[in-house]
XYZ file of C-alpha atoms in Angstrom:
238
model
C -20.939 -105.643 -45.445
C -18.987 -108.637 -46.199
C -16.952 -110.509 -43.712
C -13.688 -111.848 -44.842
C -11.827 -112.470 -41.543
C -12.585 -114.382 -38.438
C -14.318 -111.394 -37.096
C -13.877 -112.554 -33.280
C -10.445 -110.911 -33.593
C -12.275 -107.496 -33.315
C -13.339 -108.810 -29.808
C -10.284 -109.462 -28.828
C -9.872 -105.737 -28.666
C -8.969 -103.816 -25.846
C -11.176 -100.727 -25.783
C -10.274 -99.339 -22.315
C -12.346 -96.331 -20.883
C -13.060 -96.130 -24.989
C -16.508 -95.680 -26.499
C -16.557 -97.195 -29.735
C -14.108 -99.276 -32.073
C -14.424 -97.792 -35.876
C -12.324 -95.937 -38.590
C -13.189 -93.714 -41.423
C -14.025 -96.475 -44.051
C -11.097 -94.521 -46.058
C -7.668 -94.670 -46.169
C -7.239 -91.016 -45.936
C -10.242 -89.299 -44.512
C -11.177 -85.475 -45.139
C -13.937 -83.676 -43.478
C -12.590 -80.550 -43.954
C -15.826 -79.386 -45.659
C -18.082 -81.139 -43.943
C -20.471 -78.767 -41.741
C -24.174 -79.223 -40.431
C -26.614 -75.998 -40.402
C -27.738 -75.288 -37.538
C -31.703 -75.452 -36.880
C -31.971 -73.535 -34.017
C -30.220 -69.691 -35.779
C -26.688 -70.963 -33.872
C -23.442 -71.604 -34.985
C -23.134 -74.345 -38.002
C -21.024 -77.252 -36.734
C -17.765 -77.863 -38.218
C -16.256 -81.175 -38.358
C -13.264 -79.865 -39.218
C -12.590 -79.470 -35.221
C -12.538 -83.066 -34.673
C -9.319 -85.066 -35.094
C -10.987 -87.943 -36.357
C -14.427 -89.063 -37.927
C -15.482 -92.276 -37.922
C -18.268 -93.870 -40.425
C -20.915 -95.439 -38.102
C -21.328 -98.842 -40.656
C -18.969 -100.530 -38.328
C -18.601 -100.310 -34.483
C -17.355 -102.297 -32.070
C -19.127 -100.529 -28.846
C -17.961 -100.353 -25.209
C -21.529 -100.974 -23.798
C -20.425 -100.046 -20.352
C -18.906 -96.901 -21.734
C -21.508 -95.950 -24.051
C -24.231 -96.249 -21.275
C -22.403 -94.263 -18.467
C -21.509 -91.498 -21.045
C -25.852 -91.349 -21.871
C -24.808 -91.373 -25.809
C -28.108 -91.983 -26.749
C -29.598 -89.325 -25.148
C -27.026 -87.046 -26.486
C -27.393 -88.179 -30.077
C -30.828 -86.948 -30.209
C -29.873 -83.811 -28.593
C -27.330 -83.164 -31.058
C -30.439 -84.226 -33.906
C -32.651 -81.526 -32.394
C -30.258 -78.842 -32.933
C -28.445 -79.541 -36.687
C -29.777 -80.528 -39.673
C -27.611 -83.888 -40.337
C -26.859 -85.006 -43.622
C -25.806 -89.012 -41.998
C -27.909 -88.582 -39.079
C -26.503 -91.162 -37.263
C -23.063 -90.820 -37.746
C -22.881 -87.043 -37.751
C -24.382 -87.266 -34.357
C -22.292 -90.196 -33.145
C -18.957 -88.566 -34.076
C -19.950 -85.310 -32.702
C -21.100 -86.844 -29.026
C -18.225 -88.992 -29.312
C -15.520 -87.232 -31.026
C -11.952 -89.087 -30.648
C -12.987 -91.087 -27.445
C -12.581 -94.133 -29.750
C -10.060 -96.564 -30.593
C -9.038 -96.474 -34.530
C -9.428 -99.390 -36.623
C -7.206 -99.741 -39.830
C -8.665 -99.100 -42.912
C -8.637 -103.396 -43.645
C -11.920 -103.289 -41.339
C -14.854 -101.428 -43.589
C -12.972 -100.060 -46.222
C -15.861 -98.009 -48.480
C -16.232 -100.087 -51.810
C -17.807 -97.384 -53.476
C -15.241 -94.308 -52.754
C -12.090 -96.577 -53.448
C -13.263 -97.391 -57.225
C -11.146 -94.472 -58.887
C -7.906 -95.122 -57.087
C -7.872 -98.806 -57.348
C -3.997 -98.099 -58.832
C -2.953 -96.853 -56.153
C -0.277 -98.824 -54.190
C -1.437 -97.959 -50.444
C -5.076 -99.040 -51.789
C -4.077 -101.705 -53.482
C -2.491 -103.231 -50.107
C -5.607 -102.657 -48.237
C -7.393 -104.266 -50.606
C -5.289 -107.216 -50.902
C -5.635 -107.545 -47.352
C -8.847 -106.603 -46.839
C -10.874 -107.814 -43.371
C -14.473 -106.551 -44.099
C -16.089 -105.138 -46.954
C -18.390 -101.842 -46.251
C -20.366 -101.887 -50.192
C -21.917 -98.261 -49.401
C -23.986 -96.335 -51.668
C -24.296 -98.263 -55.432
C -21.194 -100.332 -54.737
C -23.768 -103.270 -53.665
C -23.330 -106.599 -55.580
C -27.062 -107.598 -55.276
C -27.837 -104.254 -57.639
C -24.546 -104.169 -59.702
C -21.120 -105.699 -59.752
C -19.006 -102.753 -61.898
C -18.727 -99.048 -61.730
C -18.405 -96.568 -64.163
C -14.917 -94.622 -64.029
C -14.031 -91.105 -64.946
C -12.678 -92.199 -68.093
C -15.621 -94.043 -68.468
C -14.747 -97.254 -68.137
C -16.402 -100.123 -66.534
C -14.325 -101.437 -63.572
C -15.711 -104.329 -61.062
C -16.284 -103.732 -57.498
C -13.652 -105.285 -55.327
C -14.899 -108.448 -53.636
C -18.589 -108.167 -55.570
C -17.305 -112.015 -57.231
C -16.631 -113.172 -53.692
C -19.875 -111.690 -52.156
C -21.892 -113.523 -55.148
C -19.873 -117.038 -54.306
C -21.407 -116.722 -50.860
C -24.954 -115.580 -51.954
C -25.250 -118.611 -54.046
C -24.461 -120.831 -51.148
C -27.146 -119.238 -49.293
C -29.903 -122.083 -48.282
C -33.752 -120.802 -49.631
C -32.901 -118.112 -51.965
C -30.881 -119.974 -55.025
C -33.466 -119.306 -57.578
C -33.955 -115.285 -56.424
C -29.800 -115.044 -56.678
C -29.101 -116.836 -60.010
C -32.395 -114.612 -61.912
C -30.917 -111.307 -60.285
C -27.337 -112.492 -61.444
C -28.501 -113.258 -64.879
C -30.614 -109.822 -65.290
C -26.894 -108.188 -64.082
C -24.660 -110.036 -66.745
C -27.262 -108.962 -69.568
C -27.223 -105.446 -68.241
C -23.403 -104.913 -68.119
C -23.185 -106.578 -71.848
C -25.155 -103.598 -73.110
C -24.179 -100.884 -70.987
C -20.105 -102.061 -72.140
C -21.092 -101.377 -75.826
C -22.694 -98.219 -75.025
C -19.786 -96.926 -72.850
C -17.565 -97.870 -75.257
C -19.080 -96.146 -78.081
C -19.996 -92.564 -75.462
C -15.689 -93.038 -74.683
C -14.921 -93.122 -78.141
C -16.891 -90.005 -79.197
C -15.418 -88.240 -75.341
C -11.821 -88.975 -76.766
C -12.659 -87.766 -80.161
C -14.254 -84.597 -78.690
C -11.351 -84.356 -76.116
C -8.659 -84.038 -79.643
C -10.359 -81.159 -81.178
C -10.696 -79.227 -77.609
C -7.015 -79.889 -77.196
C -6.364 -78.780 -81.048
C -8.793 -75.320 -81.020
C -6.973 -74.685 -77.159
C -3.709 -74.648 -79.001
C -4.851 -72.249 -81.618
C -6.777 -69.951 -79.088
C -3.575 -69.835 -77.321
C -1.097 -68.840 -80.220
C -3.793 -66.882 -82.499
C -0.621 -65.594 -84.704
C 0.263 -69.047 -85.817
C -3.113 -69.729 -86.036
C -3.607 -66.546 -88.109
C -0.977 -67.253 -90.622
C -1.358 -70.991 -91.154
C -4.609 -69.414 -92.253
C -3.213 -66.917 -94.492
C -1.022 -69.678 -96.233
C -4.217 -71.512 -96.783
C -6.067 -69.280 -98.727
C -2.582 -67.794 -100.836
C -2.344 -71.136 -101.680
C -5.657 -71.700 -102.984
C -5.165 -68.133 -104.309
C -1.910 -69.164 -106.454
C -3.682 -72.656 -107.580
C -6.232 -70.965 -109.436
C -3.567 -69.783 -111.576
């Protein structure tokens, strides 16, 4: 994670009789199809049930409440009994479940997951305004600063320039940052020509679906464009 806020504002925080602090990492979260198998022949649980889930990068814990509410103990309760796919967080939500106090999206947005709707105005304001940084899954600057789009386009990970401004401030490890930058640059300079060429041929192949959909779909114009053809050649060997 990168911090870009004076992150003693999250202690100033009220949490109440709350357990945790935390939001989804998303501005719009949906774990409608998210479900655990069960390892014990019961029920599979369904997330769906909850009214919120939270992603466990960031939390801002009630230690008072979390100890008097034996989460611990009921995490790996809820571990012997489902077969989590984020451990952790599966069984943190599910022992929890809305006893929390949201967070907006600002704190731990996921890098990774926001790359495709960077366009998007209600992303592009919690970007602007971002707080802290969650660079989940590949989205990490120290292995690679871009992303590969649908359209297959390279498109930089938000904040990966600022997280390399502070790395290179970092006392002991200058040498180790600047090869690993280096090694990126050279990297993304070849991959660019190669997706550039692989979009090119995608677009090209994209046309003649679009142009053989068109005839499949209206096989009598098809069929007599044809049959124009060949009187054509017909009456110009004449």
């Amino acid at each position: 994670m990168l911090v870009l806020c004076d992150i003693r504002e999250l202690f100033l925080l009220n949490l109440s009789n709350c357990i945790v602090a935390s939001n989804s990492g998303y501005i719009d979260c949906d774990v409608s199809n998210h479900k655990l198998q069960s390892l014990n022949n019961g029920a599979d649980y369904d997330f769906s049930k909850l009214s919120y889930y939270f992603c466990a990068g960031l939390l801002l814990i009630n230690y008072e409440a979390w100890i008097a509410n034996d989460i611990e103990s009921k995490c790996l309760d809820f571990l012997r009994h489902y077969k989590a796919q984020f451990p952790d967080q599966d069984a943190l939500n599910a022992v929890i479940n809305s006893n929390i106090v949201e967070l907006p999206p600002e704190y731990g947005l996921l890098i990774y997951q926001c790359i495709d709707s960077l366009h998007d105005e209600n992303m592009r304001h919690v970007i602007d305004n971002l707080k802290i940084a969650h660079f989940n899954g590949p989205s990490k600057p120290w292995r690679t600063t871009y992303a590969i789009t649908q359209d297959l386009k390279l498109q930089k990970y938000p904040y990966s320039d600022e997280w390399w401004n502070m790395a290179m401030q970092t006392h002991g490890f200058l040498d180790e940052f600047v090869e690993m930058y280096n090694i990126q640059s050279q990297a993304i300079t070849v991959n660019k020509v190669v997706l550039d060429s692989i979009a090119d041929r995608m677009r090209q192949m994209d046309s003649r679906l679009a142009k053989l959909e068109s005839k499949l779909n209206k096989p009598h114009k098809y069929i007599a464009t044809k049959f124009k053809m060949w009187l054509q050649q017909q009456f110009s060997k004449h």
